[in-house]
Amino acid sequence: MDDDIRKASLDYHRFPRPGKLRIEPTKRMVNQRDLALAYSPGVAAPCEEIAADPDKALDYTARGNLVAVITNGTAVLGLGAIGALASKPVMEGKAVLFKKFADIDVFDIEVDTTDPRKFIDAVALLEPTFGGINLEDIKAPECFAIEAELKKRMNIPVFHDDQHGTAIVVAAAVRNALVLQGRSLANARLVTSGAGAAALACVDLLVSMGLPVDNVTLTDKDGVIHSGRQGMLPNMARYARTTNARTLPDVLPGANLFLGLSAPGVLKPEWLPLLADKPLIFALANPEPEILPEVARAARPDAIIATGRSDYANQVNNVLCFPYIFRGALDVGATQINEAMKVAAAEAIAALARLPAHDSVAQAYGGRKLVFGPDYIIPTPFDPRLIVEIAPAVAKAAMDSGVARRTLDIPAYARRLAQQTARSGQLMMPVFEAARGTRRRIAYGEGEDERVLRAVQDALDEGLVRPTIVARRRILKQKLPELGLRFVLDRDVDVVDPETDHDVFESLVDAYRAIAARKGVPAAEVIRHVYRRPTVTAAMLLRTGRVDAALVGGNSEYWGQVEHVLRIIQRAPTVSRVYALSGLILDAGALFITDSHMVPDPTPDQVAEMTILAAAEIRRFGLEPRAALLSHSNFGASHSPSARKMRAALGLVRAAEPGLAVDGEMHADAALSQSLREKLVPDSRFEGAANLLVMPNLDAANITLTALAGSSSSPTVGPMLMGLAQPIHVLTPGVTSRGILNLTAIAAAEVTREGSG
């Protein structure tokens, strides 16, 4: 590494506190009673339960979600035998990946011995602490004996990731590459460079998936693994060939798959013509592969190439596997990770790569087009669907193969994982259910935006709506294949094209002309507005009844798009203004804020009106609103104009909706803490934390919203426009495809309500 990277890495690991891990309590501990429950005397109760039934440890302790990442530092990737202590940063890094990708807690344990027996004894004695063991960076051949013995002695999963994690991801990549090349494992011929732990695990798994043993030739630094070689371990001897060939180029002719897990530069470009047509070249040595992809591509342009590096396409990365195989294994209380579970994981990874890439993946990879093909045969590590696809497949395989101690409803389990992954999922569930199957017609103004197109595909997959997109067909015909999207224009979605659909646009122009003159739009601008402003086009589709709801904006300043909408879509007859409600999904639950985007300085009547409208919206999420009218003043402590405004608004809300749980005026901390409110007033009108914060002005609302969203990386829902006669929402420039999908469901659910559409 260069000096800049080295310094940056050292600073990253040192500041603001050393290391990458810390332990945090999961239970409240703020008073003497909490201490009594957490420790003495209360802790005796779960201890007694576990003594009577050891499986109760999964109910009363963190064991069921706790994995040990254990090494002796004898084979640290790229560094070699650096010892147990020096390997600790790597093990902490592995622990962080478990937590980041699968929410699995990890203790990293570095065992200071190179004696396999001592290592085995040390690890086996830790079984009561953990739900699973991830062995890491242990050199061959000792790693084989260590894993085998621990699997015999322990009744929890033991998984050597260097072997099996690599094997699972390689198997997924091989499966998909063979699909692209028109082959199957049954007729593939494999040659390896390397016969160590990872290489043998890869070959073993491919054989269990259908690769004939006779089609495998192993080589290592000493040449071909042949039947006359002395001192082979049984797992290597299984693949020893009766042959006179002794070198790698001797066995390459006719091979379909080269699998390199060895050393830099061992595959020479002049040997590549020996390979069969359309070969697979997996050069996985790190940091420098057996052959560089650009060199291999020059010699064999028909090849599919994979490496272990992130700067090339088709990175074989263990993080695609190990967090999720452990997630599935832990959640069914598996006693081991067996071959069936590994095959299930490989097949799930392969299947995911054949789906269109997720929007968040495109963002993480700088907008690079990720479509199943020669340069995209396995998913990227940041695909949020990995856990939803792999963990249920592993859990099912564990149950089917008889190693699970608990039974799960797999579809329900997958839904729960999806909700945990996209935290907005749980909040949005009732809205999605209300929208699903209605097939409401939703117009999307920015129909050429990649985020919109991905959201349209997701909405179709969810069975939510019949999309209408304002876009040029010639642009869409180019973009859809690039994005790997499956929907068909004019079959699955309706397109309103300003370049070709002149009949539609002329009718929209006529309708717009009738309302625009009195809304400040010069007559000369009417045609240009309808043809050139997608927000106007989509809003007019809604106004004229061609669609049931619309989503507009997302590519320009929010207020400008709102002005176009308000010229076209009328307010509901019972409201005085249009307001915006935004939601945040925090770790503690959903929190809504109003008015986050529309009214700069509302009057008491408007504060009351927005509170009542927002409460109605929150109920549609399946939540009971608890509204706090916020101020710098706590319950009459100040007589400033803003405090008096919120106090007056409280009286108006209570008069209009006496059953609504609402209180104020109050500080934000009082709104979120019942104990603090009880100290301030004896008769607070709601229990627990408020889930609706009503702000005294737009500045306060928008600053609070953006500060919370930015500091917590919490997903947002909205902004949702409240008070319009027809469902239409304006997208902010920072919206994601998930945010668009959420607003799609919200708009569709609005249409289904009585009196809408």
PDB file of N, CA and C in Angstrom, residues 113-161:
ATOM      1  N   THR A 113      -1.552 -19.717  20.163  1.00  0.00           N
ATOM      2  CA  THR A 113      -0.893 -21.023  20.069  1.00  0.00           C
ATOM      3  C   THR A 113      -0.883 -21.470  18.617  1.00  0.00           C
ATOM      4  N   THR A 114       0.165 -22.164  18.239  1.00  0.00           N
ATOM      5  CA  THR A 114       0.210 -22.804  16.924  1.00  0.00           C
ATOM      6  C   THR A 114       0.010 -24.314  17.036  1.00  0.00           C
ATOM      7  N   ASP A 115      -0.230 -24.792  18.262  1.00  0.00           N
ATOM      8  CA  ASP A 115      -0.467 -26.214  18.507  1.00  0.00           C
ATOM      9  C   ASP A 115      -1.946 -26.501  18.241  1.00  0.00           C
ATOM     10  N   PRO A 116      -2.268 -27.304  17.238  1.00  0.00           N
ATOM     11  CA  PRO A 116      -3.686 -27.555  16.924  1.00  0.00           C
ATOM     12  C   PRO A 116      -4.475 -28.117  18.095  1.00  0.00           C
ATOM     13  N   ARG A 117      -3.869 -29.006  18.902  1.00  0.00           N
ATOM     14  CA  ARG A 117      -4.602 -29.593  20.024  1.00  0.00           C
ATOM     15  C   ARG A 117      -4.976 -28.535  21.048  1.00  0.00           C
ATOM     16  N   LYS A 118      -4.039 -27.660  21.379  1.00  0.00           N
ATOM     17  CA  LYS A 118      -4.335 -26.593  22.343  1.00  0.00           C
ATOM     18  C   LYS A 118      -5.403 -25.653  21.792  1.00  0.00           C
ATOM     19  N   PHE A 119      -5.298 -25.368  20.507  1.00  0.00           N
ATOM     20  CA  PHE A 119      -6.285 -24.478  19.885  1.00  0.00           C
ATOM     21  C   PHE A 119      -7.675 -25.110  19.943  1.00  0.00           C
ATOM     22  N   ILE A 120      -7.759 -26.382  19.593  1.00  0.00           N
ATOM     23  CA  ILE A 120      -9.050 -27.089  19.614  1.00  0.00           C
ATOM     24  C   ILE A 120      -9.642 -27.089  21.016  1.00  0.00           C
ATOM     25  N   ASP A 121      -8.812 -27.386  22.009  1.00  0.00           N
ATOM     26  CA  ASP A 121      -9.315 -27.417  23.386  1.00  0.00           C
ATOM     27  C   ASP A 121      -9.816 -26.043  23.814  1.00  0.00           C
ATOM     28  N   ALA A 122      -9.070 -24.989  23.473  1.00  0.00           N
ATOM     29  CA  ALA A 122      -9.456 -23.633  23.874  1.00  0.00           C
ATOM     30  C   ALA A 122     -10.801 -23.245  23.269  1.00  0.00           C
ATOM     31  N   VAL A 123     -11.006 -23.554  22.004  1.00  0.00           N
ATOM     32  CA  VAL A 123     -12.242 -23.172  21.329  1.00  0.00           C
ATOM     33  C   VAL A 123     -13.414 -24.012  21.824  1.00  0.00           C
ATOM     34  N   ALA A 124     -13.205 -25.308  21.958  1.00  0.00           N
ATOM     35  CA  ALA A 124     -14.302 -26.189  22.365  1.00  0.00           C
ATOM     36  C   ALA A 124     -14.854 -25.807  23.729  1.00  0.00           C
ATOM     37  N   LEU A 125     -13.988 -25.333  24.625  1.00  0.00           N
ATOM     38  CA  LEU A 125     -14.432 -24.953  25.966  1.00  0.00           C
ATOM     39  C   LEU A 125     -15.297 -23.697  25.969  1.00  0.00           C
ATOM     40  N   LEU A 126     -15.337 -22.983  24.854  1.00  0.00           N
ATOM     41  CA  LEU A 126     -16.122 -21.750  24.768  1.00  0.00           C
ATOM     42  C   LEU A 126     -17.557 -21.985  24.298  1.00  0.00           C
ATOM     43  N   GLU A 127     -17.939 -23.225  24.064  1.00  0.00           N
ATOM     44  CA  GLU A 127     -19.262 -23.491  23.488  1.00  0.00           C
ATOM     45  C   GLU A 127     -20.420 -22.850  24.242  1.00  0.00           C
ATOM     46  N   PRO A 128     -20.427 -22.803  25.593  1.00  0.00           N
ATOM     47  CA  PRO A 128     -21.581 -22.187  26.263  1.00  0.00           C
ATOM     48  C   PRO A 128     -21.777 -20.707  25.938  1.00  0.00           C
ATOM     49  N   THR A 129     -20.747 -20.040  25.469  1.00  0.00           N
ATOM     50  CA  THR A 129     -20.837 -18.599  25.232  1.00  0.00           C
ATOM     51  C   THR A 129     -21.501 -18.261  23.915  1.00  0.00           C
ATOM     52  N   PHE A 130     -21.323 -19.097  22.887  1.00  0.00           N
ATOM     53  CA  PHE A 130     -21.617 -18.678  21.518  1.00  0.00           C
ATOM     54  C   PHE A 130     -22.688 -19.520  20.846  1.00  0.00           C
ATOM     55  N   GLY A 131     -23.342 -18.901  19.856  1.00  0.00           N
ATOM     56  CA  GLY A 131     -24.270 -19.613  18.994  1.00  0.00           C
ATOM     57  C   GLY A 131     -23.599 -20.193  17.772  1.00  0.00           C
ATOM     58  N   GLY A 132     -22.374 -19.755  17.474  1.00  0.00           N
ATOM     59  CA  GLY A 132     -21.647 -20.250  16.312  1.00  0.00           C
ATOM     60  C   GLY A 132     -20.193 -19.848  16.375  1.00  0.00           C
ATOM     61  N   ILE A 133     -19.348 -20.579  15.641  1.00  0.00           N
ATOM     62  CA  ILE A 133     -17.899 -20.341  15.606  1.00  0.00           C
ATOM     63  C   ILE A 133     -17.476 -20.102  14.161  1.00  0.00           C
ATOM     64  N   ASN A 134     -16.836 -18.967  13.903  1.00  0.00           N
ATOM     65  CA  ASN A 134     -16.264 -18.676  12.587  1.00  0.00           C
ATOM     66  C   ASN A 134     -14.745 -18.736  12.710  1.00  0.00           C
ATOM     67  N   LEU A 135     -14.155 -19.808  12.189  1.00  0.00           N
ATOM     68  CA  LEU A 135     -12.697 -19.939  12.192  1.00  0.00           C
ATOM     69  C   LEU A 135     -12.113 -19.089  11.069  1.00  0.00           C
ATOM     70  N   GLU A 136     -10.984 -18.474  11.339  1.00  0.00           N
ATOM     71  CA  GLU A 136     -10.458 -17.495  10.389  1.00  0.00           C
ATOM     72  C   GLU A 136      -8.935 -17.540  10.359  1.00  0.00           C
ATOM     73  N   ASP A 137      -8.381 -17.483   9.147  1.00  0.00           N
ATOM     74  CA  ASP A 137      -6.947 -17.261   8.936  1.00  0.00           C
ATOM     75  C   ASP A 137      -6.073 -18.255   9.703  1.00  0.00           C
ATOM     76  N   ILE A 138      -6.388 -19.541   9.540  1.00  0.00           N
ATOM     77  CA  ILE A 138      -5.607 -20.627  10.128  1.00  0.00           C
ATOM     78  C   ILE A 138      -4.985 -21.411   8.972  1.00  0.00           C
ATOM     79  N   LYS A 139      -3.704 -21.679   9.053  1.00  0.00           N
ATOM     80  CA  LYS A 139      -3.012 -22.242   7.896  1.00  0.00           C
ATOM     81  C   LYS A 139      -3.375 -23.710   7.671  1.00  0.00           C
ATOM     82  N   ALA A 140      -3.233 -24.112   6.411  1.00  0.00           N
ATOM     83  CA  ALA A 140      -3.391 -25.516   6.035  1.00  0.00           C
ATOM     84  C   ALA A 140      -2.051 -26.237   6.257  1.00  0.00           C
ATOM     85  N   PRO A 141      -2.066 -27.519   6.549  1.00  0.00           N
ATOM     86  CA  PRO A 141      -3.232 -28.415   6.620  1.00  0.00           C
ATOM     87  C   PRO A 141      -3.900 -28.453   7.994  1.00  0.00           C
ATOM     88  N   GLU A 142      -3.339 -27.700   8.980  1.00  0.00           N
ATOM     89  CA  GLU A 142      -3.903 -27.771  10.326  1.00  0.00           C
ATOM     90  C   GLU A 142      -5.378 -27.374  10.356  1.00  0.00           C
ATOM     91  N   CYS A 143      -5.767 -26.433   9.474  1.00  0.00           N
ATOM     92  CA  CYS A 143      -7.149 -25.947   9.505  1.00  0.00           C
ATOM     93  C   CYS A 143      -8.150 -27.078   9.260  1.00  0.00           C
ATOM     94  N   PHE A 144      -7.781 -28.065   8.442  1.00  0.00           N
ATOM     95  CA  PHE A 144      -8.702 -29.178   8.167  1.00  0.00           C
ATOM     96  C   PHE A 144      -8.988 -29.976   9.437  1.00  0.00           C
ATOM     97  N   ALA A 145      -7.912 -30.330  10.144  1.00  0.00           N
ATOM     98  CA  ALA A 145      -8.065 -31.132  11.357  1.00  0.00           C
ATOM     99  C   ALA A 145      -8.771 -30.338  12.451  1.00  0.00           C
ATOM    100  N   ILE A 146      -8.458 -29.045  12.545  1.00  0.00           N
ATOM    101  CA  ILE A 146      -9.087 -28.204  13.577  1.00  0.00           C
ATOM    102  C   ILE A 146     -10.589 -28.127  13.355  1.00  0.00           C
ATOM    103  N   GLU A 147     -10.997 -27.836  12.137  1.00  0.00           N
ATOM    104  CA  GLU A 147     -12.426 -27.719  11.871  1.00  0.00           C
ATOM    105  C   GLU A 147     -13.127 -29.061  12.079  1.00  0.00           C
ATOM    106  N   ALA A 148     -12.539 -30.132  11.573  1.00  0.00           N
ATOM    107  CA  ALA A 148     -13.177 -31.448  11.683  1.00  0.00           C
ATOM    108  C   ALA A 148     -13.366 -31.849  13.138  1.00  0.00           C
ATOM    109  N   GLU A 149     -12.355 -31.622  13.967  1.00  0.00           N
ATOM    110  CA  GLU A 149     -12.454 -32.016  15.367  1.00  0.00           C
ATOM    111  C   GLU A 149     -13.455 -31.145  16.129  1.00  0.00           C
ATOM    112  N   LEU A 150     -13.456 -29.848  15.845  1.00  0.00           N
ATOM    113  CA  LEU A 150     -14.401 -28.957  16.531  1.00  0.00           C
ATOM    114  C   LEU A 150     -15.839 -29.279  16.135  1.00  0.00           C
ATOM    115  N   LYS A 151     -16.055 -29.650  14.884  1.00  0.00           N
ATOM    116  CA  LYS A 151     -17.407 -30.022  14.459  1.00  0.00           C
ATOM    117  C   LYS A 151     -17.881 -31.275  15.190  1.00  0.00           C
ATOM    118  N   LYS A 152     -16.941 -32.190  15.495  1.00  0.00           N
ATOM    119  CA  LYS A 152     -17.306 -33.386  16.251  1.00  0.00           C
ATOM    120  C   LYS A 152     -17.639 -33.048  17.707  1.00  0.00           C
ATOM    121  N   ARG A 153     -16.864 -32.140  18.293  1.00  0.00           N
ATOM    122  CA  ARG A 153     -16.972 -31.883  19.726  1.00  0.00           C
ATOM    123  C   ARG A 153     -18.039 -30.863  20.087  1.00  0.00           C
ATOM    124  N   MET A 154     -18.417 -30.008  19.153  1.00  0.00           N
ATOM    125  CA  MET A 154     -19.324 -28.899  19.476  1.00  0.00           C
ATOM    126  C   MET A 154     -20.686 -29.118  18.828  1.00  0.00           C
ATOM    127  N   ASN A 155     -21.727 -28.659  19.512  1.00  0.00           N
ATOM    128  CA  ASN A 155     -23.096 -28.825  19.034  1.00  0.00           C
ATOM    129  C   ASN A 155     -23.657 -27.500  18.511  1.00  0.00           C
ATOM    130  N   ILE A 156     -22.771 -26.669  17.988  1.00  0.00           N
ATOM    131  CA  ILE A 156     -23.134 -25.412  17.339  1.00  0.00           C
ATOM    132  C   ILE A 156     -22.375 -25.335  16.016  1.00  0.00           C
ATOM    133  N   PRO A 157     -22.809 -24.475  15.086  1.00  0.00           N
ATOM    134  CA  PRO A 157     -22.111 -24.391  13.803  1.00  0.00           C
ATOM    135  C   PRO A 157     -20.654 -23.978  13.951  1.00  0.00           C
ATOM    136  N   VAL A 158     -19.780 -24.708  13.288  1.00  0.00           N
ATOM    137  CA  VAL A 158     -18.358 -24.367  13.175  1.00  0.00           C
ATOM    138  C   VAL A 158     -18.062 -24.235  11.689  1.00  0.00           C
ATOM    139  N   PHE A 159     -17.534 -23.083  11.292  1.00  0.00           N
ATOM    140  CA  PHE A 159     -17.441 -22.749   9.871  1.00  0.00           C
ATOM    141  C   PHE A 159     -16.104 -22.076   9.623  1.00  0.00           C
ATOM    142  N   HIS A 160     -15.262 -22.710   8.824  1.00  0.00           N
ATOM    143  CA  HIS A 160     -13.985 -22.096   8.447  1.00  0.00           C
ATOM    144  C   HIS A 160     -14.215 -21.281   7.184  1.00  0.00           C
ATOM    145  N   ASP A 161     -14.345 -19.982   7.349  1.00  0.00           N
ATOM    146  CA  ASP A 161     -14.783 -19.133   6.241  1.00  0.00           C
ATOM    147  C   ASP A 161     -13.795 -19.130   5.087  1.00  0.00           C
TER     148      ASP A 161
END
